[in-house]
Each structure stands twice: as C-alpha cells, then as structure tokens.
GROMACS .gro file of C-alpha atoms in nm:
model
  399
    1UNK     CA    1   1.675  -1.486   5.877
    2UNK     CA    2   1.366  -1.441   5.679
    3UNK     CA    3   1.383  -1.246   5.345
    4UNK     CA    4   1.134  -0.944   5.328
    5UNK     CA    5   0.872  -0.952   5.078
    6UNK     CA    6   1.025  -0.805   4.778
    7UNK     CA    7   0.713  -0.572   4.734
    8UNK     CA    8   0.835  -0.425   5.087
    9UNK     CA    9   1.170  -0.356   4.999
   10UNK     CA   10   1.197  -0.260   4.607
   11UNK     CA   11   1.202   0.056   4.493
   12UNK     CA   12   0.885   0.205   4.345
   13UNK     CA   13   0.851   0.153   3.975
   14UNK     CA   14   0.660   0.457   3.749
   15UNK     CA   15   0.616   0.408   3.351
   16UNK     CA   16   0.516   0.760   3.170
   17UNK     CA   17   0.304   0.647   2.842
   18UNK     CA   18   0.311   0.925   2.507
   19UNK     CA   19   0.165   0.795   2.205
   20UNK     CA   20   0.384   0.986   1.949
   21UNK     CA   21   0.279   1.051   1.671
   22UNK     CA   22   0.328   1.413   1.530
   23UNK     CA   23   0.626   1.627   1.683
   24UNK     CA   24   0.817   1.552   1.987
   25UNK     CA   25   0.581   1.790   2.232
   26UNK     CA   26   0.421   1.464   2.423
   27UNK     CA   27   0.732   1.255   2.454
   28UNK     CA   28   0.945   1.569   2.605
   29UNK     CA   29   0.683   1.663   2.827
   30UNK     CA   30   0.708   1.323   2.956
   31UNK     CA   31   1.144   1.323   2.979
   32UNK     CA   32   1.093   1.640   3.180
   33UNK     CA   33   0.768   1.466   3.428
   34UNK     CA   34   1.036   1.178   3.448
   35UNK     CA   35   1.351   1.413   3.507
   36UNK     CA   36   1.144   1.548   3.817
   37UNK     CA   37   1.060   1.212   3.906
   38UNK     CA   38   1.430   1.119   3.936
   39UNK     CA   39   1.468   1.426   4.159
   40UNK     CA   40   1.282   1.300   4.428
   41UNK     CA   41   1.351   1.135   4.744
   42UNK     CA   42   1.361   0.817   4.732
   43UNK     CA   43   1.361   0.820   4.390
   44UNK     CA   44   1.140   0.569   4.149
   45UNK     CA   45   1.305   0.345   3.909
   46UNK     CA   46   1.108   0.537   3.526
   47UNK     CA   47   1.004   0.398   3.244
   48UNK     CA   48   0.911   0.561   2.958
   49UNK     CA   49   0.693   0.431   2.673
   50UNK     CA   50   0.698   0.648   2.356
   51UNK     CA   51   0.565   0.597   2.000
   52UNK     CA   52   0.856   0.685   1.787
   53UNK     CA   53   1.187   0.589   1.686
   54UNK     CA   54   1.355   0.915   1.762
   55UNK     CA   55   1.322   0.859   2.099
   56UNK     CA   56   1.630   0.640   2.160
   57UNK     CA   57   1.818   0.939   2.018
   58UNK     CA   58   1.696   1.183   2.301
   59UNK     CA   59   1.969   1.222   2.630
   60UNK     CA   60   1.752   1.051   2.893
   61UNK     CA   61   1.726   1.196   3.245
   62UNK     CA   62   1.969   0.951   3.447
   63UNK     CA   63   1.826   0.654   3.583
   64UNK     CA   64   1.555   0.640   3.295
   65UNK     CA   65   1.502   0.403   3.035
   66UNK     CA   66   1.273   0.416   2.734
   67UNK     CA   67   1.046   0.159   2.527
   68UNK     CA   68   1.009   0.264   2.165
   69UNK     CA   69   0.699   0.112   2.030
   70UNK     CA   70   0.682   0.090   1.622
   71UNK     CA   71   0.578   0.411   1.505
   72UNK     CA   72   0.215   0.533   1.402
   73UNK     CA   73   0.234   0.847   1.102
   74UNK     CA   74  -0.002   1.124   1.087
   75UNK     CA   75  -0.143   1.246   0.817
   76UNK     CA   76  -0.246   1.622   0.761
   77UNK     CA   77  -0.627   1.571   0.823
   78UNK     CA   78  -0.540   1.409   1.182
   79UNK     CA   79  -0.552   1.004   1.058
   80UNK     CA   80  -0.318   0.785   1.150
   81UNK     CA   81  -0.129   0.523   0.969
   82UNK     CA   82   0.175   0.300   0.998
   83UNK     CA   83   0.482   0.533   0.958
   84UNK     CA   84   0.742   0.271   0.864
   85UNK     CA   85   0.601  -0.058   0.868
   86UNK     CA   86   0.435  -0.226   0.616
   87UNK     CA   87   0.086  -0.299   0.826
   88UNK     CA   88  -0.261  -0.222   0.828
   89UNK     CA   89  -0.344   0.026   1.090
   90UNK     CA   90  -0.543  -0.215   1.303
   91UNK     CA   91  -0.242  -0.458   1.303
   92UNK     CA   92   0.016  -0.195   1.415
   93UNK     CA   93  -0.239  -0.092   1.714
   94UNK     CA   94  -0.310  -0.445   1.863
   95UNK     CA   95   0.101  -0.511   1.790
   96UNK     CA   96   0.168  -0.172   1.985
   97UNK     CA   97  -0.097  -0.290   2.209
   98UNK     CA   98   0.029  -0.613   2.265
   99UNK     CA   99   0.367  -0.460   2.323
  100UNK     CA  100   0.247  -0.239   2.647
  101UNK     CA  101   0.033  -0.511   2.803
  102UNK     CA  102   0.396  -0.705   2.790
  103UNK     CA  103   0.559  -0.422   2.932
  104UNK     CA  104   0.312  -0.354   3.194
  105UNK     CA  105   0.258  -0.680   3.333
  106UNK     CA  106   0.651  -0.734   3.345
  107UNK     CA  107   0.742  -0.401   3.449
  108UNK     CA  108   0.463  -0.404   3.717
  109UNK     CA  109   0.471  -0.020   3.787
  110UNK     CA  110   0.289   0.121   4.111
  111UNK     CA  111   0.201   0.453   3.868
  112UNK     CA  112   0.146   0.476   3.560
  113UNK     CA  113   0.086   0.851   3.389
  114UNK     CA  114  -0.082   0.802   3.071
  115UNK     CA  115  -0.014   1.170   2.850
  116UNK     CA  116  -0.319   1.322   2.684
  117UNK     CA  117  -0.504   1.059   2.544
  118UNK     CA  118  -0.718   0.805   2.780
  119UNK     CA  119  -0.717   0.514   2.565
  120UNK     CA  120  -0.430   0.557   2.405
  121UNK     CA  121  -0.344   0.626   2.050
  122UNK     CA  122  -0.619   0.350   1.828
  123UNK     CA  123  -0.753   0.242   2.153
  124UNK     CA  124  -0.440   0.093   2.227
  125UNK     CA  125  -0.463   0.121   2.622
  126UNK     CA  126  -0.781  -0.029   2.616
  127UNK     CA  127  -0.619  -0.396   2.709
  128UNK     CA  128  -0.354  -0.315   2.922
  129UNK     CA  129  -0.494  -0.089   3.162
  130UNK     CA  130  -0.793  -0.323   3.224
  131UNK     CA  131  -0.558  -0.560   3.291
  132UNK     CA  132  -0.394  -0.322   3.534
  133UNK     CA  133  -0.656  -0.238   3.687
  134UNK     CA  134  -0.760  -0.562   3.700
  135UNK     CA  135  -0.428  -0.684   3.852
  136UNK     CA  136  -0.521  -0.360   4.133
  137UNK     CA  137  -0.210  -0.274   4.274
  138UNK     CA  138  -0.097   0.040   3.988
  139UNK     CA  139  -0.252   0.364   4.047
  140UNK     CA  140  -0.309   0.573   3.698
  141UNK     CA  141  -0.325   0.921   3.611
  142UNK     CA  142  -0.400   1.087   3.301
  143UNK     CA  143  -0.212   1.411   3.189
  144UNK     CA  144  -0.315   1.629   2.999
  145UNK     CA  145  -0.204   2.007   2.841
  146UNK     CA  146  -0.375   2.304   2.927
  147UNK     CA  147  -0.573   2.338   2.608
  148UNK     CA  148  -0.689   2.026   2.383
  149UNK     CA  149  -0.884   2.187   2.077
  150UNK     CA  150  -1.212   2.376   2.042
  151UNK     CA  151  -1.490   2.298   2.296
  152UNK     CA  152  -1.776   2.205   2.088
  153UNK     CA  153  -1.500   1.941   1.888
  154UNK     CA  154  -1.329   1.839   2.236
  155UNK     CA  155  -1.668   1.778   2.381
  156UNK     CA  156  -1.812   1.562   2.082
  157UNK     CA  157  -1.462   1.373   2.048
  158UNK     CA  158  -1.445   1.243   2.428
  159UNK     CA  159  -1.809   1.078   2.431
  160UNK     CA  160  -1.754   0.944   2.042
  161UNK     CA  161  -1.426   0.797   2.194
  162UNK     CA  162  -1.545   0.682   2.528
  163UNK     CA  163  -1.270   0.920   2.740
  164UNK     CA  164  -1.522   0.966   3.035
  165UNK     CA  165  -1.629   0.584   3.043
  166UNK     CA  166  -1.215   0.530   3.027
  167UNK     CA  167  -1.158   0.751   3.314
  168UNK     CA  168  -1.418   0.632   3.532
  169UNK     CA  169  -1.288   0.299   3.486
  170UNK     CA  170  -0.960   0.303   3.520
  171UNK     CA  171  -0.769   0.612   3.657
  172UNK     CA  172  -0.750   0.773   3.958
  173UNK     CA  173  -0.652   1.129   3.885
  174UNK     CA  174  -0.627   1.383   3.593
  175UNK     CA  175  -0.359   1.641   3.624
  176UNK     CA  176  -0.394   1.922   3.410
  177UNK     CA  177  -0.045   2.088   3.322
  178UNK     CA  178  -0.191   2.429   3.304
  179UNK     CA  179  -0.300   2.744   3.551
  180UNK     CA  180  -0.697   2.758   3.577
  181UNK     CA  181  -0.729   3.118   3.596
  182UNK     CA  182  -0.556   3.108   3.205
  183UNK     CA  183  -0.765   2.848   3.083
  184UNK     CA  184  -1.018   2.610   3.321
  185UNK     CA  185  -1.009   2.330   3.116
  186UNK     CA  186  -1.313   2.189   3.330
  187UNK     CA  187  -1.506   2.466   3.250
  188UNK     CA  188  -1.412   2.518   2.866
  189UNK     CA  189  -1.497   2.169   2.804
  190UNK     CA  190  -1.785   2.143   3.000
  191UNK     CA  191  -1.638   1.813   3.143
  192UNK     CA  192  -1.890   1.770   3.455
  193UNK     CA  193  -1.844   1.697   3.836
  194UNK     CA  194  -1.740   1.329   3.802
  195UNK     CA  195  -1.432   1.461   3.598
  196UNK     CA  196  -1.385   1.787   3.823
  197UNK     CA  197  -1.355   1.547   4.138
  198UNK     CA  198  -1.068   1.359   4.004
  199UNK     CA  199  -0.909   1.670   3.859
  200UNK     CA  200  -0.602   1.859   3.969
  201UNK     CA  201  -0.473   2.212   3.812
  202UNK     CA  202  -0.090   2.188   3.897
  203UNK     CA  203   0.049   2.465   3.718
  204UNK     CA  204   0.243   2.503   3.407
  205UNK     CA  205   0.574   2.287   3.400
  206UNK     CA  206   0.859   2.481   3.404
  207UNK     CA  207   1.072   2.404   3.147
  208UNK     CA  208   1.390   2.529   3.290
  209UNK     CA  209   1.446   2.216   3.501
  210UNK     CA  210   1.596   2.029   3.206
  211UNK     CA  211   1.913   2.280   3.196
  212UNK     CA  212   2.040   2.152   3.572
  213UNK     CA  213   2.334   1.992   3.564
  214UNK     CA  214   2.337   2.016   3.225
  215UNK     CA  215   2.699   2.072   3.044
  216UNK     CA  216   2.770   2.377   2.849
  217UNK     CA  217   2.671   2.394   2.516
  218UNK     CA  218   2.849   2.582   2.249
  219UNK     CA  219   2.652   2.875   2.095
  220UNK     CA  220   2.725   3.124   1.810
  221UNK     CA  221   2.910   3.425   1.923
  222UNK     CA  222   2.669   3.636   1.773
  223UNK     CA  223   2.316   3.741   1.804
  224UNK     CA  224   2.067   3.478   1.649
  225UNK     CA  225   1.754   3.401   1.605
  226UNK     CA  226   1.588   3.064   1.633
  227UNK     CA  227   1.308   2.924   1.409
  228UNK     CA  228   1.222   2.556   1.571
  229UNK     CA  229   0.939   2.318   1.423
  230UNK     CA  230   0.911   2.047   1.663
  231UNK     CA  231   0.925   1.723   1.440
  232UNK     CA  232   0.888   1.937   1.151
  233UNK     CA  233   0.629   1.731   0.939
  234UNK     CA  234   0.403   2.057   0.898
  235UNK     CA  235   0.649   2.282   0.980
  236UNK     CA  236   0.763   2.334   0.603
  237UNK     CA  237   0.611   2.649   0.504
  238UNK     CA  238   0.741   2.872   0.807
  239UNK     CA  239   1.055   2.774   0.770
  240UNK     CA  240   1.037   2.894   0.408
  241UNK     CA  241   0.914   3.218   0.513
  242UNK     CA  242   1.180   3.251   0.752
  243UNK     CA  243   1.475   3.146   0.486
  244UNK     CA  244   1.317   3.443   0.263
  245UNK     CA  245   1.305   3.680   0.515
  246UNK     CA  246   1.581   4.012   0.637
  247UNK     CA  247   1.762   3.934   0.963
  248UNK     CA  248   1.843   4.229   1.188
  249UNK     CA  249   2.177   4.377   1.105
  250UNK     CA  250   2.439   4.138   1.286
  251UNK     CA  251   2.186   3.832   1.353
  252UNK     CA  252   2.258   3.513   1.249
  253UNK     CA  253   1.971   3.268   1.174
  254UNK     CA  254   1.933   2.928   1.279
  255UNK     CA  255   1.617   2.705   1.144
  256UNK     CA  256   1.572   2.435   1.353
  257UNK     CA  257   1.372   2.151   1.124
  258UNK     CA  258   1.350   1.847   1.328
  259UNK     CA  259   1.310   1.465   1.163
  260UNK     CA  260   0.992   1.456   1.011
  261UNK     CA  261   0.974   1.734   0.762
  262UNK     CA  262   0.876   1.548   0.396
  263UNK     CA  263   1.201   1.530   0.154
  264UNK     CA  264   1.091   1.730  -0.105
  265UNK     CA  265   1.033   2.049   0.113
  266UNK     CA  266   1.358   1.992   0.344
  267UNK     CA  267   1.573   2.009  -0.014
  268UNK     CA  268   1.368   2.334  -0.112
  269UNK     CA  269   1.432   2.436   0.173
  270UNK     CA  270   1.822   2.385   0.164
  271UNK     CA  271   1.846   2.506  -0.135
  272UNK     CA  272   1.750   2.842  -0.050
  273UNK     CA  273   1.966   2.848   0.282
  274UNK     CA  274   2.258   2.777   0.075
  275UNK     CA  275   2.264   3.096  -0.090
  276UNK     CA  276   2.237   3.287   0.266
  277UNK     CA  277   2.612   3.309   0.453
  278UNK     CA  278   2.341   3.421   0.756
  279UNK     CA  279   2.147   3.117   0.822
  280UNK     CA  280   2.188   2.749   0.909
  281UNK     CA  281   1.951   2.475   0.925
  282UNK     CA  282   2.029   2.231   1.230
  283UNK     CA  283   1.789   1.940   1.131
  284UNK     CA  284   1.780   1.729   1.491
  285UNK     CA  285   1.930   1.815   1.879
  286UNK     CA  286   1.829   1.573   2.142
  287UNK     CA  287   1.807   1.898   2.340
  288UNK     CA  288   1.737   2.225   2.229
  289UNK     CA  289   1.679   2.415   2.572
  290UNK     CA  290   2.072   2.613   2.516
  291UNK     CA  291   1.963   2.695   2.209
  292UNK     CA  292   1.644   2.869   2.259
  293UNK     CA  293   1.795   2.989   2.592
  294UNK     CA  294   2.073   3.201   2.363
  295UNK     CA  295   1.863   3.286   2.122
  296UNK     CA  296   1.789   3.711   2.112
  297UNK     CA  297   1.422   3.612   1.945
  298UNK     CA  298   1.240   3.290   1.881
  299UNK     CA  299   0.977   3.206   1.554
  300UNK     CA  300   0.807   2.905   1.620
  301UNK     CA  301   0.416   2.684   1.614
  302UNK     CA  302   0.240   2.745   1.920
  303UNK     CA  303   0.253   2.346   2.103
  304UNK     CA  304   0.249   2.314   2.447
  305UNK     CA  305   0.614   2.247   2.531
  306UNK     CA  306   0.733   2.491   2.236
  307UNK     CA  307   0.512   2.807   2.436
  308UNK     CA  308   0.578   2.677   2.781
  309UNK     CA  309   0.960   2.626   2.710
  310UNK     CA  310   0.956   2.994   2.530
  311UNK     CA  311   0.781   3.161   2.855
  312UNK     CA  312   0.992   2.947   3.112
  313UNK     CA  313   1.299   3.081   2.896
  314UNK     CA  314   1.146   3.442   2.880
  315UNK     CA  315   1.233   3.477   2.571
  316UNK     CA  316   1.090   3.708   2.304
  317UNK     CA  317   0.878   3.509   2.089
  318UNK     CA  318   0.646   3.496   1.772
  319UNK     CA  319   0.390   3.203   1.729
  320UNK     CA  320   0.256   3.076   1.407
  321UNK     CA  321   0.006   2.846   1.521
  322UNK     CA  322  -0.117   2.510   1.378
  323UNK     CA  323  -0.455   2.524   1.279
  324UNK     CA  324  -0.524   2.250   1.121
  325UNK     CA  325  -0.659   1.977   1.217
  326UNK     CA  326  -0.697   2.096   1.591
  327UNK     CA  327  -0.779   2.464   1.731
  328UNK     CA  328  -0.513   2.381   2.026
  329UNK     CA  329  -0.222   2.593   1.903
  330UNK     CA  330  -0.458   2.925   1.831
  331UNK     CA  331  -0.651   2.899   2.101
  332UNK     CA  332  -0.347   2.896   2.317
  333UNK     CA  333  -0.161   3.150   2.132
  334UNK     CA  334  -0.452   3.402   2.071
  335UNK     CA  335  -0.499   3.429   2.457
  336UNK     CA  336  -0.117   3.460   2.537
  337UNK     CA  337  -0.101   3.690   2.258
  338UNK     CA  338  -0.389   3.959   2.395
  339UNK     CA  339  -0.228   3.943   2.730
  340UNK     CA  340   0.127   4.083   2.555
  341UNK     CA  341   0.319   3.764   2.633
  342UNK     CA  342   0.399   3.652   2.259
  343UNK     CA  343   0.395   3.767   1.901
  344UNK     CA  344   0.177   3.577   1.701
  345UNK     CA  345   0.107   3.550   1.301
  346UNK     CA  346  -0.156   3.356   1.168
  347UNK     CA  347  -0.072   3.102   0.872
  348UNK     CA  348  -0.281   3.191   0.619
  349UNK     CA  349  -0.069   3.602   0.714
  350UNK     CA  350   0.297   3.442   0.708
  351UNK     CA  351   0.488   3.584   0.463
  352UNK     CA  352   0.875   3.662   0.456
  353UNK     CA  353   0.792   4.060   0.488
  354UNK     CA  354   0.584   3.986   0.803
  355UNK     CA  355   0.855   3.777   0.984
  356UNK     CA  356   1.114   4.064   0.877
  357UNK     CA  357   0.872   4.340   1.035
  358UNK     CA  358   0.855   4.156   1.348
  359UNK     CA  359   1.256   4.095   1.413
  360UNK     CA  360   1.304   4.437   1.358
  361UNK     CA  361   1.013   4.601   1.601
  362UNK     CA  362   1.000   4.552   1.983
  363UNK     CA  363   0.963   4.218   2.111
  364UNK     CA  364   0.742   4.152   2.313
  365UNK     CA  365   0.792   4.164   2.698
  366UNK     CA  366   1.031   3.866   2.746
  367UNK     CA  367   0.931   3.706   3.063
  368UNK     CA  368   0.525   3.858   3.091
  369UNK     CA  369   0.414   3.484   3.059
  370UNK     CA  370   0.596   3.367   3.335
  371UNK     CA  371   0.511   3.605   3.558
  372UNK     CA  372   0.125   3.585   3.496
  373UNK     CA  373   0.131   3.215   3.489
  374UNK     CA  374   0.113   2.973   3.749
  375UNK     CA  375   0.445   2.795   3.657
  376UNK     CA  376   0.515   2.516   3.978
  377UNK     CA  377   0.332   2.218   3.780
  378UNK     CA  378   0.679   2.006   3.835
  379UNK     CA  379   0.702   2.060   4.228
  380UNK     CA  380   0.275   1.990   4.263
  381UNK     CA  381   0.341   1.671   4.033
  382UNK     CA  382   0.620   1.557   4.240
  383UNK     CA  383   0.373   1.611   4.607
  384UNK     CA  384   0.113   1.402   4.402
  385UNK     CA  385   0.331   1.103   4.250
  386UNK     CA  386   0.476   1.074   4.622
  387UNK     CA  387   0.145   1.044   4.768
  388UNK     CA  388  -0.019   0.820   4.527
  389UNK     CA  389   0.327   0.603   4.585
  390UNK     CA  390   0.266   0.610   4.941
  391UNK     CA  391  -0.094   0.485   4.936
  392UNK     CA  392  -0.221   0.135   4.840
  393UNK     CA  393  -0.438   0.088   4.532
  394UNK     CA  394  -0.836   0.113   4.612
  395UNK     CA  395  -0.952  -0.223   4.703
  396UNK     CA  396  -1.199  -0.171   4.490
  397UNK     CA  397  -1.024  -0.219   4.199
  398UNK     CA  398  -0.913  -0.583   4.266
  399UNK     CA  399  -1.064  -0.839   4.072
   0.00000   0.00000   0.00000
C-alpha cells in the first residue's frame, strides 16, 4: 500500500506570534486566540511564540506549546532594549530573528497570526515571513486591538515603519479584535481601501472562555477588591495610591503587582502593605480570571485584555489609564467611560482620597459594556482560521 502524502494526512499546524515586551496583554490575548483554536473541530496542533520569560510560567491551553524568545525591555519613553542579556539591541533582534525563521521553517505552520505589530518587534519578522511567503504554502494574518494610539501618531508611525508595504506583502487578512460601531479603526486611522479590503471587524474577545473547565480556585471569604497592573513595570504609582487609600467597611484588598514592577518601588510598596491587616499584595498568578471574577470592584490601567476581561466579567470597574508613551489606554477608556461602562481617573488626578471616594459611591453599571459591545470575536476568529485552513495559499505567492 502506498503511504499518503504526509501534507494530506497531518494535522494543521497554527503558530500565534506576540512580541512581549511591556505587560502580559499581547501574550494572553494570544493563550485565549489559541485556547479557541484548540476548541475547534478538528483541532490544529498551536504554537505560540512570545517575547518573555514569564511565559513558560503561564497554564497553557491543552495541546499548546510555547517558544520563549530572549526578552526585549521597555523603557518609559517607548524604546526598547535587551531586558536580561548583555547585547546590543540590534544583536538581540537579528538573534530573536534568527530564532523565528528557525522555528518557522521547522514548524512549517499553514497560519500564522502575527499580534499587533506587522514586522514584528525591531523589524524582527521582516526575514521570516518573506521567507514564508516565499516558501507559499502559510497563510498570515495580522491582529490587532481595537484601538492602537492617537490617529495623527498611528498614521505617521505605520508609513515611518513600512506597516502598509508589510501588509501588502505578506499577509492575507487583518482581524481587528474590536466592534466597529465603538471604534472603526479603518476610519480613525485613515488606513485606506487596500487595508479596508483585507480587513475584518470580529468583535471583542470574550474573555470568559478561559474559565471552562477550569478548576476551582480558592477566594477570600470576604468582599474584596482587586487592584491588577498587568506586568507591573509602570504600574507603581497606582498601586501606591491604592495601599494609602480607605476600603469599604468589611472589604479586603488585594494588589495584584505582576513581575516587572522595578525593586525599589515593589519594597515601598510592601512596606506600606505591611502595616494594613486589610490588604495583600499577590505579586504573579498564571491566571487571574477567578480573581477578578470574585472581586466586588476592580482598580486597574485601561489595556486591552485588562478592559475586555473587566466587561466580559461585568464587573464594576475604575480605569487609570496609561498615557504615556501611547494615547491607547485613554482613548479607550474615555469612550467606555462617557457611555457609563467604567470608572475612570486620570493619572496626573490619582490620589488615595480619589480611589477611597470611588469604592464607596455606586459603581458603575456592571455588565453595560458587554451588552453594548459586540463581544463574539472568538467564535468569528474560529469561522476565519477554519476557512483560511481549508483553502490553499494564493499561487501567487510562490516563488
């Protein structure tokens, strides 16, 4: 008997690219695309290429695997530099660069869903996804979050970095995580018809997905409320505010740091929790979902996963939005916030006082977001994956 081709009779392969950098927001979003992934019949075999060390510490969906690339830092203006290892930043991009081409070429996926950034973090996806393309059998998407920063900086960012040029060349779709009628991120950006043609709005991802099958977690037995960072590297000064400020009579407060937050302000900061019997700081969970699921209020910056996870939660929630050195979190917040579905503090407002007047007024309506939001972005990503699975590369793209 003859074998069958193995490209007839293996399972499909998908790898889900995050760069990784600042926070965890890029490399969850992509645990929950592949957790949905995994859900779906027949499944793909997933593999996930993130940019930080932490990774290998998050509970994978089953079935998924990870490739943690040597980290890049960030710095507060937005530059990047070698977190850990001693290298010039041009060294650690052509080694991380290097890395996925290896990957890639081994792996040889029949998707591949780049997160947010075209070329990569440094340019980085420059190589291997010319030689994908190249090779002409992957198709590639780009994902991105509802909002990326201001227009006029968005706008003057993608041609200085050569975004359009990258998606011409190389991908086949752009799904948009995000409900048009809350923010058209073709028409904010300006981003033209080329872009509009390969674009798809699938709705917000609910975030609720990650809790099936999940095991139950032990929570306080009474009332808290959460204040969560992300990775916590600029998340310093409102977690001060909320160790100085009054919980509501009964509450417990939890201050959830993450890895990243510098040494000198994570002592300050436990320092001052020390002398509270009402408050805890929980510096790393692989997943917090339970947590902010319990929790009577949530305090927290205003990322995409962070807001998304929030409204999928309906839970009653103040933002203090990052704005510095991207508009992303306000913009995003300042809508949600005049339609009535958060609280929301600017930074340069946050004070102890101010966090203690909000916990003890009414929250805002738990659950408004969700209802006013298109929220099925995991069910529309799963129809597109399976179709682009289904269909041969464009011929065109074969050297």
């Amino acid at each position: 008997m003859t074998d069958m081709p193995a490209d007839i009779i293996r399972q499909k392969r998908v790898v889900l690219y995050s760069h990784d950098t600042l926070g965890f927001g890029h490399l969850r979003r992509n645990m929950l695309l592949a957790g949905a992934l995994k859900r779906m019949d027949p499944a793909p075999d997933v593999l996930m290429i993130a940019g930080m060390a932490e990774a290998g510490a998050f509970t994978l969906p089953p079935g998924v695997d990870v490739l943690t690339l040597p980290a890049y830092g960030k710095r507060a203006d937005g530059s990047y530099h070698a977190r850990s290892l001693g290298l010039e930043l041009k060294d650690l991009a052509r080694l991380r660069s290097d890395i996925i081409r290896g990957a890639l070429k081994a792996y040889d996926p029949d998707l591949v869903i780049v997160d947010n950034v075209p070329r990569g973090a440094q340019s980085e996806l420059d190589r291997p996804l010319a030689a994908l393309r190249q090779r002409g059998r992957a198709r590639i998407v780009l994902g991105l979050r509802d909002v990326i920063d201001a227009p006029e900086t968005v706008r003057a960012q993608w041609l200085k970095r050569r975004n359009f040029a990258a998606i011409r060349d190389w991908f086949d779709e752009v799904w948009v995580y995000g409900d048009p009628n809350f923010f058209d991120l073709i028409d904010e950006y300006a981003f033209g018809d080329a872009f509009a043609a390969k674009a798809h709005f699938l709705g917000y991802l609910d975030q609720r997905k990650r809790l099936d099958g999940m095991a139950a977690t032990d929570l306080p037995d009474q009332p808290y409320i959460l204040c969560a960072v992300g990775g916590g590297r600029d998340g310093a000064a409102l977690c001060r505010a909320f160790a100085g400020a009054t919980l509501p009579a009964g509450h417990r407060g939890i201050i959830l740091t993450g890895t990243q937050m510098p040494a000198t302000a994570r002592a300050q900061l436990e320092a001052t929790v020390a002398a509270r019997p009402d408050m805890e700081i929980v510096d790393f969970l692989a997943e917090p979902l339970p947590l902010m699921q319990g929790a009577a209020r949530i305090i927290a910056m205003g990322g995409y996963n962070t807001v998304t996870e929030a409204l999928s939660l309906r839970r009653p929630t103040l933002i203090v939005p990052r704005t510095r050195p991207r508009l992303e979190q306000l913009l995003r917040a300042e809508r949600l916030s005049a339609k009535g579905a958060i609280g929301m503090i600017l930074p340069d407002h946050l004070s102890p006082d101010r966090l203690t007047a909000w916990m003890a007024g009414p929250p805002p309506c738990a659950g408004m977001g969700q209802d006013m939001l298109d929220m099925g972005g995991l069910d529309r990503m799963q129809a597109r994956a399976r179709m682009l699975l289904a269909e041969p590369a464009p011929l065109e793209a074969v050297a």
